PDB file of C-alpha atoms in Angstrom:
ATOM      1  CA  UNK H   1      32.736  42.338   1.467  1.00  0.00           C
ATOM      2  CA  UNK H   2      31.155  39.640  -0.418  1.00  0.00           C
ATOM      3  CA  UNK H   3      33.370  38.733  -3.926  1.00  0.00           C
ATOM      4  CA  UNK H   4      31.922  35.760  -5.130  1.00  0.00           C
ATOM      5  CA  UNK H   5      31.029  35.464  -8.557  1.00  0.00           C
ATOM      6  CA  UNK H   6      27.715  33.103  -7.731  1.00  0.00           C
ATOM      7  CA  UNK H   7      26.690  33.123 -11.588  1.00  0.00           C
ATOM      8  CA  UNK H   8      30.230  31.078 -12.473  1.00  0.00           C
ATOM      9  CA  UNK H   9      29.669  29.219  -9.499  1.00  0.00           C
ATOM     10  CA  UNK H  10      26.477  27.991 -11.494  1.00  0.00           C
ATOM     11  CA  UNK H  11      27.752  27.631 -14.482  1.00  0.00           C
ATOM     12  CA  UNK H  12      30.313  25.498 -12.695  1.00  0.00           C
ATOM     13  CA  UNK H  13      27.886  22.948 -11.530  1.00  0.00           C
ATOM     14  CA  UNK H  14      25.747  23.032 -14.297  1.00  0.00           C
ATOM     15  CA  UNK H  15      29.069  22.022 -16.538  1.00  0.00           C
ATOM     16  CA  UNK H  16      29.007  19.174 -14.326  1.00  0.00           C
ATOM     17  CA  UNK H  17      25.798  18.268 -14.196  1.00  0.00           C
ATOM     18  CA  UNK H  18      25.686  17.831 -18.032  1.00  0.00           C
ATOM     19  CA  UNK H  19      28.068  14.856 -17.912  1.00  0.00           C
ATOM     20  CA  UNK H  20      25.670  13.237 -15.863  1.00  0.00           C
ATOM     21  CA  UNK H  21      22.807  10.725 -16.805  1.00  0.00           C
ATOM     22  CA  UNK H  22      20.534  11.788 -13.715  1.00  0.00           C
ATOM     23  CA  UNK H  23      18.777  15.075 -13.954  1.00  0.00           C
ATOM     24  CA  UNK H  24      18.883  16.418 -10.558  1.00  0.00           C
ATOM     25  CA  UNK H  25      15.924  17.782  -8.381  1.00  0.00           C
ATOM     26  CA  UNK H  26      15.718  21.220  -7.307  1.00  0.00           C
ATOM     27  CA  UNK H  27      13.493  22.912  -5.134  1.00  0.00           C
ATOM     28  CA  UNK H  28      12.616  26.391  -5.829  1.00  0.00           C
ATOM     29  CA  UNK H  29      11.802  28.970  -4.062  1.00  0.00           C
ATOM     30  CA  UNK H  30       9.714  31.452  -5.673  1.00  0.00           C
ATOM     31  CA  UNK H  31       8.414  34.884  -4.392  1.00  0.00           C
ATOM     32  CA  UNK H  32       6.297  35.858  -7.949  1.00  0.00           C
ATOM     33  CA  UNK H  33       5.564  34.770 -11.179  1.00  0.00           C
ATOM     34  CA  UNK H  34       7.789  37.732 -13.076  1.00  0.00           C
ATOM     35  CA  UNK H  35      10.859  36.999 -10.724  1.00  0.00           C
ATOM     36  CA  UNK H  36      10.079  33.116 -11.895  1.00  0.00           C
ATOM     37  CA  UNK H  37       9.876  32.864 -15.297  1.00  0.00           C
ATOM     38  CA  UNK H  38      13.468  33.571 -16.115  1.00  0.00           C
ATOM     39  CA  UNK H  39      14.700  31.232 -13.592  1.00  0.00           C
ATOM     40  CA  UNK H  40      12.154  28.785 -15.112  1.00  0.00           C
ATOM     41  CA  UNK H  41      13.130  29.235 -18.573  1.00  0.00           C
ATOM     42  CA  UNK H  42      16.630  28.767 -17.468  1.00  0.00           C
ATOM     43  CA  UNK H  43      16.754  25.867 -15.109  1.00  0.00           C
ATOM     44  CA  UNK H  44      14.539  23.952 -16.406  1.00  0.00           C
ATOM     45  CA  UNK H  45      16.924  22.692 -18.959  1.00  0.00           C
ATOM     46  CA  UNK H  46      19.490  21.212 -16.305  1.00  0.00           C
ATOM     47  CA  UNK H  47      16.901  20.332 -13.635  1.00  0.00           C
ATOM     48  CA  UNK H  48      13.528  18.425 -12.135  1.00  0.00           C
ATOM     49  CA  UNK H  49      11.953  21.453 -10.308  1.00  0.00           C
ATOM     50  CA  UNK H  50       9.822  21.609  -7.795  1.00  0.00           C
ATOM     51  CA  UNK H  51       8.452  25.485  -6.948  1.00  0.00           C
ATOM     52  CA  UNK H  52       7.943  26.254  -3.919  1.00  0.00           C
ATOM     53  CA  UNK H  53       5.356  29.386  -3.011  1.00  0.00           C
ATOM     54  CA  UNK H  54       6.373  30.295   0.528  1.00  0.00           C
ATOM     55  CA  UNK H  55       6.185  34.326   1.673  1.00  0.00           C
ATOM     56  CA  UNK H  56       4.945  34.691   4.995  1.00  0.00           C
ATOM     57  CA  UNK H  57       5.855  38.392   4.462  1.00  0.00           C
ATOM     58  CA  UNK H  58       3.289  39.468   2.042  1.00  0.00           C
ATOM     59  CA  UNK H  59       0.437  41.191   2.586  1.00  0.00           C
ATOM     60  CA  UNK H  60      -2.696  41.488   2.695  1.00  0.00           C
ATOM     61  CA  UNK H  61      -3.615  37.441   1.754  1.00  0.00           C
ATOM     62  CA  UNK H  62      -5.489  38.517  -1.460  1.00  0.00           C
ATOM     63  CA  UNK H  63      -2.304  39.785  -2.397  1.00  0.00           C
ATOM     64  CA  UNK H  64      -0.854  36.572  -1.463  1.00  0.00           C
ATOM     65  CA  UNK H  65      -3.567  34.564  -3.412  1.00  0.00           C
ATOM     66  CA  UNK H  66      -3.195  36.840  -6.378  1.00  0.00           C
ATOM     67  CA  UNK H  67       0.689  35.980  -6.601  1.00  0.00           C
ATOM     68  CA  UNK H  68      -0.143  31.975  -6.377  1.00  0.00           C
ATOM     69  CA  UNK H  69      -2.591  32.059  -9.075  1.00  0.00           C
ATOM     70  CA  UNK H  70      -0.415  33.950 -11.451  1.00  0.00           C
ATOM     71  CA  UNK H  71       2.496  31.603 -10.517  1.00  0.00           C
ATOM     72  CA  UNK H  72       0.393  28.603 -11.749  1.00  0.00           C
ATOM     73  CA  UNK H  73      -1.160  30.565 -14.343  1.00  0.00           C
ATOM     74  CA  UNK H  74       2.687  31.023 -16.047  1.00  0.00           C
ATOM     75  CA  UNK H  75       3.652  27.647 -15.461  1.00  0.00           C
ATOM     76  CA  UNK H  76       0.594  26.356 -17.570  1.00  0.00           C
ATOM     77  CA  UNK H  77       1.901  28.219 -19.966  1.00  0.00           C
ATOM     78  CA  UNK H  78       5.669  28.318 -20.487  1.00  0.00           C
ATOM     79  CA  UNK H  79       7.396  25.712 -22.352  1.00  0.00           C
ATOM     80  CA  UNK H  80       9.937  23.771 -20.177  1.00  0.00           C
ATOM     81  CA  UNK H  81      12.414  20.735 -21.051  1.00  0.00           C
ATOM     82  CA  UNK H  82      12.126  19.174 -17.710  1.00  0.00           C
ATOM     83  CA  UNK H  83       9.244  18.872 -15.434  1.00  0.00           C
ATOM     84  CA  UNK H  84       7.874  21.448 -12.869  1.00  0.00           C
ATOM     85  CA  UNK H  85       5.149  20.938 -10.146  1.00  0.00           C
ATOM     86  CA  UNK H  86       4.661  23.621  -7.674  1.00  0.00           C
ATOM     87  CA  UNK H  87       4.138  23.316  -4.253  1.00  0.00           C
ATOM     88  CA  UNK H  88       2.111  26.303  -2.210  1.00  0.00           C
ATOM     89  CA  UNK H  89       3.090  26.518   1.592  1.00  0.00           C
ATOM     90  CA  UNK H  90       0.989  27.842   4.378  1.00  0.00           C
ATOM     91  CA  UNK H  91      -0.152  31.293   4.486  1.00  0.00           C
ATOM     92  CA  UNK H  92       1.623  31.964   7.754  1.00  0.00           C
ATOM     93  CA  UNK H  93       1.726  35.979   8.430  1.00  0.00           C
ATOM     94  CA  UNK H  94       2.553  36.172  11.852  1.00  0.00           C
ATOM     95  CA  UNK H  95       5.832  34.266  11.243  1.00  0.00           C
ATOM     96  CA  UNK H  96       6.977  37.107   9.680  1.00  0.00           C
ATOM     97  CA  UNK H  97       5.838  39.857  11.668  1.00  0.00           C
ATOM     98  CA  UNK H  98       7.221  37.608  15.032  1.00  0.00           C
ATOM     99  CA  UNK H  99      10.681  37.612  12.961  1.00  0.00           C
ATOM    100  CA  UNK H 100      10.582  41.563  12.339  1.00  0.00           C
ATOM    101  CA  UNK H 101       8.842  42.756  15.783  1.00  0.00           C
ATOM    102  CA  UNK H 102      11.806  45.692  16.931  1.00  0.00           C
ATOM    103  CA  UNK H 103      12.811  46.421  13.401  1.00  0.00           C
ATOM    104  CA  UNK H 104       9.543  48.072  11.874  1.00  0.00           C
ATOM    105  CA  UNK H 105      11.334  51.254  11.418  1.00  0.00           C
ATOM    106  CA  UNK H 106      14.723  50.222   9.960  1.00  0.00           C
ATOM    107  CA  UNK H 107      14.829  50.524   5.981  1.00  0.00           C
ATOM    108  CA  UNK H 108      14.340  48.253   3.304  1.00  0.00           C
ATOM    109  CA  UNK H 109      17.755  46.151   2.572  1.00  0.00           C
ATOM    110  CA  UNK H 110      18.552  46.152   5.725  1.00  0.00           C
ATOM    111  CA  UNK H 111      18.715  43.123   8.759  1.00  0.00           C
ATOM    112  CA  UNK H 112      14.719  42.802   8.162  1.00  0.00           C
ATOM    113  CA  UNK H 113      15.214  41.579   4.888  1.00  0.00           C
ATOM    114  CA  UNK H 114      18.214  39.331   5.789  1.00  0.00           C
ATOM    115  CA  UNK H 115      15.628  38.087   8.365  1.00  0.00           C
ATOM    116  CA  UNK H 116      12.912  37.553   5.775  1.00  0.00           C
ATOM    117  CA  UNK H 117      15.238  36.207   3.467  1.00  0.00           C
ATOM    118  CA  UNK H 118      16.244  33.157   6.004  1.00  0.00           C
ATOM    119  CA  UNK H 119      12.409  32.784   7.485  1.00  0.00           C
ATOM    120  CA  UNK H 120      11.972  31.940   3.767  1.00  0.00           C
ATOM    121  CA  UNK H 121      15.253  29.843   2.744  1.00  0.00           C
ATOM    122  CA  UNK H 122      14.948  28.019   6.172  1.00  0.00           C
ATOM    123  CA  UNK H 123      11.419  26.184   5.046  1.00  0.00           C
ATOM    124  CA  UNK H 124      12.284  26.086   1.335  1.00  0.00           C
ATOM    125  CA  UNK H 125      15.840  24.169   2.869  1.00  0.00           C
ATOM    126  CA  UNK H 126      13.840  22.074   5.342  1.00  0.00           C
ATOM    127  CA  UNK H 127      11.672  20.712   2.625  1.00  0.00           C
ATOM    128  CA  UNK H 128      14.932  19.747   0.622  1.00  0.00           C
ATOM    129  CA  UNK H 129      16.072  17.821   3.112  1.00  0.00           C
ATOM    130  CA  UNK H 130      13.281  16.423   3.486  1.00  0.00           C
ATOM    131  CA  UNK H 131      12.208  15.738   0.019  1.00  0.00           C
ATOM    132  CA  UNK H 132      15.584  14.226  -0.654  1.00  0.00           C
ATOM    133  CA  UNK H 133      16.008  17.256  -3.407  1.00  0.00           C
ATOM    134  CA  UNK H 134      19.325  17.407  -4.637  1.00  0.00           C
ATOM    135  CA  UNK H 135      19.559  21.446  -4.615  1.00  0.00           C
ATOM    136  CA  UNK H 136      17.395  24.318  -3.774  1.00  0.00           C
ATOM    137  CA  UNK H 137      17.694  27.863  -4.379  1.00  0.00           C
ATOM    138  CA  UNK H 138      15.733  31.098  -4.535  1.00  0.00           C
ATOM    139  CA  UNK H 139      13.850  33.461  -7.473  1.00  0.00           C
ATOM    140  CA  UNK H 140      15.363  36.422  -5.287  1.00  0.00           C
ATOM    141  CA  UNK H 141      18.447  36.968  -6.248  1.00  0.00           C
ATOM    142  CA  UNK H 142      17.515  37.625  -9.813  1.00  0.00           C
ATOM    143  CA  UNK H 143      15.946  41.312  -8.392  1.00  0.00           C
ATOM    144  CA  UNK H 144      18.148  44.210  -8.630  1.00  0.00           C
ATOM    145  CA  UNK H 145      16.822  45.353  -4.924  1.00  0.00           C
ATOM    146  CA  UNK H 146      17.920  41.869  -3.241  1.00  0.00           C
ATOM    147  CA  UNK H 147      20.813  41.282  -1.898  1.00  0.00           C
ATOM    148  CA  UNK H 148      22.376  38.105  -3.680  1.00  0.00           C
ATOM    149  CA  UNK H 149      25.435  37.726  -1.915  1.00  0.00           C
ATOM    150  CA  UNK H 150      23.180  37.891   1.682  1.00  0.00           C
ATOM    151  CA  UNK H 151      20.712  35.640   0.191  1.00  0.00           C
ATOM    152  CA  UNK H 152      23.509  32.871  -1.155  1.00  0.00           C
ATOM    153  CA  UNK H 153      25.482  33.358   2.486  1.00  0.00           C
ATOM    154  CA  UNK H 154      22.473  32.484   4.343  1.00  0.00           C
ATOM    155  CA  UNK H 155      21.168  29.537   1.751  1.00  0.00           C
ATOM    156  CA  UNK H 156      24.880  27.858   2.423  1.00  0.00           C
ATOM    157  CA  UNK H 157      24.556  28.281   6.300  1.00  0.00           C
ATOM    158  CA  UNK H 158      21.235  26.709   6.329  1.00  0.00           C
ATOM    159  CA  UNK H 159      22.635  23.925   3.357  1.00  0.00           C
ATOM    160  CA  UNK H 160      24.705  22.918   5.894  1.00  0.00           C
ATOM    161  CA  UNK H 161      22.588  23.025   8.934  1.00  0.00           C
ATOM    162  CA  UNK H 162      20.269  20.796   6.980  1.00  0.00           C
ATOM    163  CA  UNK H 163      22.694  18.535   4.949  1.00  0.00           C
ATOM    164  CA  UNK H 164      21.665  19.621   1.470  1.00  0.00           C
ATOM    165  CA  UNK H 165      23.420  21.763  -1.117  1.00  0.00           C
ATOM    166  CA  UNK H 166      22.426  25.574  -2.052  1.00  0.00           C
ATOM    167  CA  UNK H 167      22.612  26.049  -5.556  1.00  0.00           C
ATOM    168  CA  UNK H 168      24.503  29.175  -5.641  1.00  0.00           C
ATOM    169  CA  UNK H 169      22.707  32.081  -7.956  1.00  0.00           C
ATOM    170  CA  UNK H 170      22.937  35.665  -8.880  1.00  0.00           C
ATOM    171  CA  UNK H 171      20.296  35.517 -11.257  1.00  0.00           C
ATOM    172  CA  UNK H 172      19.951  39.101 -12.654  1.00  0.00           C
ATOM    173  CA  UNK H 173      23.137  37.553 -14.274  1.00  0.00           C
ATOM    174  CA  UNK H 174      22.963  37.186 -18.182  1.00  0.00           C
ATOM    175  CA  UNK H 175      20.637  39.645 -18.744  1.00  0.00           C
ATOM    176  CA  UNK H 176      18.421  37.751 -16.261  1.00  0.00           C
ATOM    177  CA  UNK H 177      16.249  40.613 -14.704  1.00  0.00           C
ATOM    178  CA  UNK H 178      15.770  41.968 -18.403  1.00  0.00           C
ATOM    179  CA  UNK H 179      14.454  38.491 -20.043  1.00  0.00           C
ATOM    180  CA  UNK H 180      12.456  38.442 -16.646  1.00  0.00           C
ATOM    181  CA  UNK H 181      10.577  41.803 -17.474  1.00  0.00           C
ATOM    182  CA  UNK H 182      10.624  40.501 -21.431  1.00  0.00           C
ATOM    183  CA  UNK H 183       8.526  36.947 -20.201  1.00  0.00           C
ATOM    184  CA  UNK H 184       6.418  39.102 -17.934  1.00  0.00           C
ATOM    185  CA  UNK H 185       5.347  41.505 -20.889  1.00  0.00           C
ATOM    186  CA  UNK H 186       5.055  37.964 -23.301  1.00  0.00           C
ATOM    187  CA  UNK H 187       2.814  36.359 -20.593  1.00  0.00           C
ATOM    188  CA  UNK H 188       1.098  39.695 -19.360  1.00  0.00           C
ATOM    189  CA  UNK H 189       2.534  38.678 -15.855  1.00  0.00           C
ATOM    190  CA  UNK H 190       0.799  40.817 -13.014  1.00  0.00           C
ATOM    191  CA  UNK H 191       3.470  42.807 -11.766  1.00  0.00           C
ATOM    192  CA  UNK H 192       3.161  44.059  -8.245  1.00  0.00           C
ATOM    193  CA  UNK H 193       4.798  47.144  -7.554  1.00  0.00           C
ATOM    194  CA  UNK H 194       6.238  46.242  -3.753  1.00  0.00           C
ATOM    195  CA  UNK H 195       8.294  43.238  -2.350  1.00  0.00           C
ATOM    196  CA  UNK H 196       4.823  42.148  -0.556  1.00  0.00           C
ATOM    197  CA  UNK H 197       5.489  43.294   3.403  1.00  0.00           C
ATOM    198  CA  UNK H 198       3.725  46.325   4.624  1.00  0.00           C
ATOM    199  CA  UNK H 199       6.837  48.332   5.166  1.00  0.00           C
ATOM    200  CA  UNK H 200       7.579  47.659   1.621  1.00  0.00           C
ATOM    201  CA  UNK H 201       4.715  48.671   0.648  1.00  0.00           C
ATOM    202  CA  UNK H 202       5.113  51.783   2.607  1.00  0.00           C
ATOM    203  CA  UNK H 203       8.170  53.169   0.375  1.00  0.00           C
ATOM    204  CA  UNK H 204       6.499  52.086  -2.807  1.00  0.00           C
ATOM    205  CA  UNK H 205       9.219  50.121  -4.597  1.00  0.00           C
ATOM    206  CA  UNK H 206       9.550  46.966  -6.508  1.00  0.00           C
ATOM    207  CA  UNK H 207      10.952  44.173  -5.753  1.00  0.00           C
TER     208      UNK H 207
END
C-alpha cells in the first residue's frame, strides 16, 4: 500500500523552488475547469504554466467542447501571479476506447481508470519532454474519486521513461477539493456530473 505523503512532497519542492531566481515551467494537465481552478490559484504562484486539455475519454465531443470552453472561460477570468496559456490536444476518442476494449464491464476505480489515467499522463509527459518543461502534473488528484497515489506512481514511471520530473500532488490536500467547489460556485463553473467516459456516465457519479 501506497504511504506517501505527495502534498509534503510538494511543499518540499516548492520550499526549494522559492530560493530560486528562475520560475519554473509546468505543464498541466487538466480534465475540467472546477478540478482546475484550485490548482490554478495555487500553482500559479510558484510556476509558468502551461494547461494542457487532453481527455480522449470523454464523451460525447460536445461534452468535450463544452469542458474546453469553460476551461478558457475561467482562465480569462481568475487572477494569477505567473502566466498561464493553455494548450487543447486532439479530440482523439478511439484512443481511449482501444485502451479499455476487454474491461467495459469492470467498475469505476478500477485498472480502466489506471489505464485512462496513463493514456492521459503519457501525452501530457511527452509534451514535457518535449517542451523542455521543467515539471508536469495532473488536476486529478485533487478529486476525492481519483486515485492519487495510482495517478503520482504512474506520472513517476512515465517521468522517467521520458527524462522529466512529475511534480508529485495530492491536491484535495489543504482543503483543496473544498476551495475547488468554492471557485466553481465564485465563477459559476459548469459542473458536469460524471468523469466524462460512457461507463462513467453509466453509474452517474462525479468526478
Amino acid at each position: 500500500m501506497n504511504q506517501k505523503n505527495y502534498q509534503k512532497e510538494l511543499d518540499k519542492i516548492i520550499q526549494k523552488i522559492q530560493n530560486e531566481s528562475r520560475t519554473p515551467r509546468l505543464l498541466l494537465h487538466a480534465c475540467c475547469a472546477p478540478c482546475s481552478s484550485y490548482c490554478l490559484e495555487y500553482l500559479s504562484e510558484y510556476f509558468a504554466i502551461t494547461v494542457f486539455y487532453y481527455n480522449p475519454n470523454i464523451s460525447p465531443e460536445s461534452e468535450y467542447q463544452k469542458r474546453v470552453e469553460e476551461l478558457r472561460r475561467l482562465l480569462d477570468q481568475l487572477p494569477v501571479k505567473n502566466p498561464v496559456q493553455l494548450e487543447v490536444g486532439a479530440y482523439e476518442p478511439w484512443r481511449f476506447m482501444d485502451m479499455a476494449r476487454g474491461m467495459e464491464q469492470m467498475p469505476e476505480g478500477g485498472e480502466r481508470c489506471f489505464g485512462c489515467y496513463r493514456l492521459r499522463l503519457e501525452e501530457t509527459a511527452k509534451m514535457a519532454a518535449e517542451g523542455g518543461y521543467d515539471y508536469f502534473t495532473t488536476t486529478l488528484t485533487i478529486s476525492p474519486l481519483k486515485n492519487a497515489g495510482r495517478l503520482n506512481e504512474i506520472g513517476e514511471e512515465l517521468g522517467e521513461i521520458y527524462h522529466v520530473a512529475c511534480l508529485p500532488s495530492d491536491f484535495k490536500k489543504k482543503n483543496g477539493y473544498k476551495r475547488s467547489v468554492e471557485l466553481s460556485a465564485e465563477y459559476g463553473l459548469y459542473r458536469q456530473n460524471y468523469c466524462g467516459c460512457i461507463f462513467s456516465k453509466r453509474v452517474d457519479k462525479i468526478g
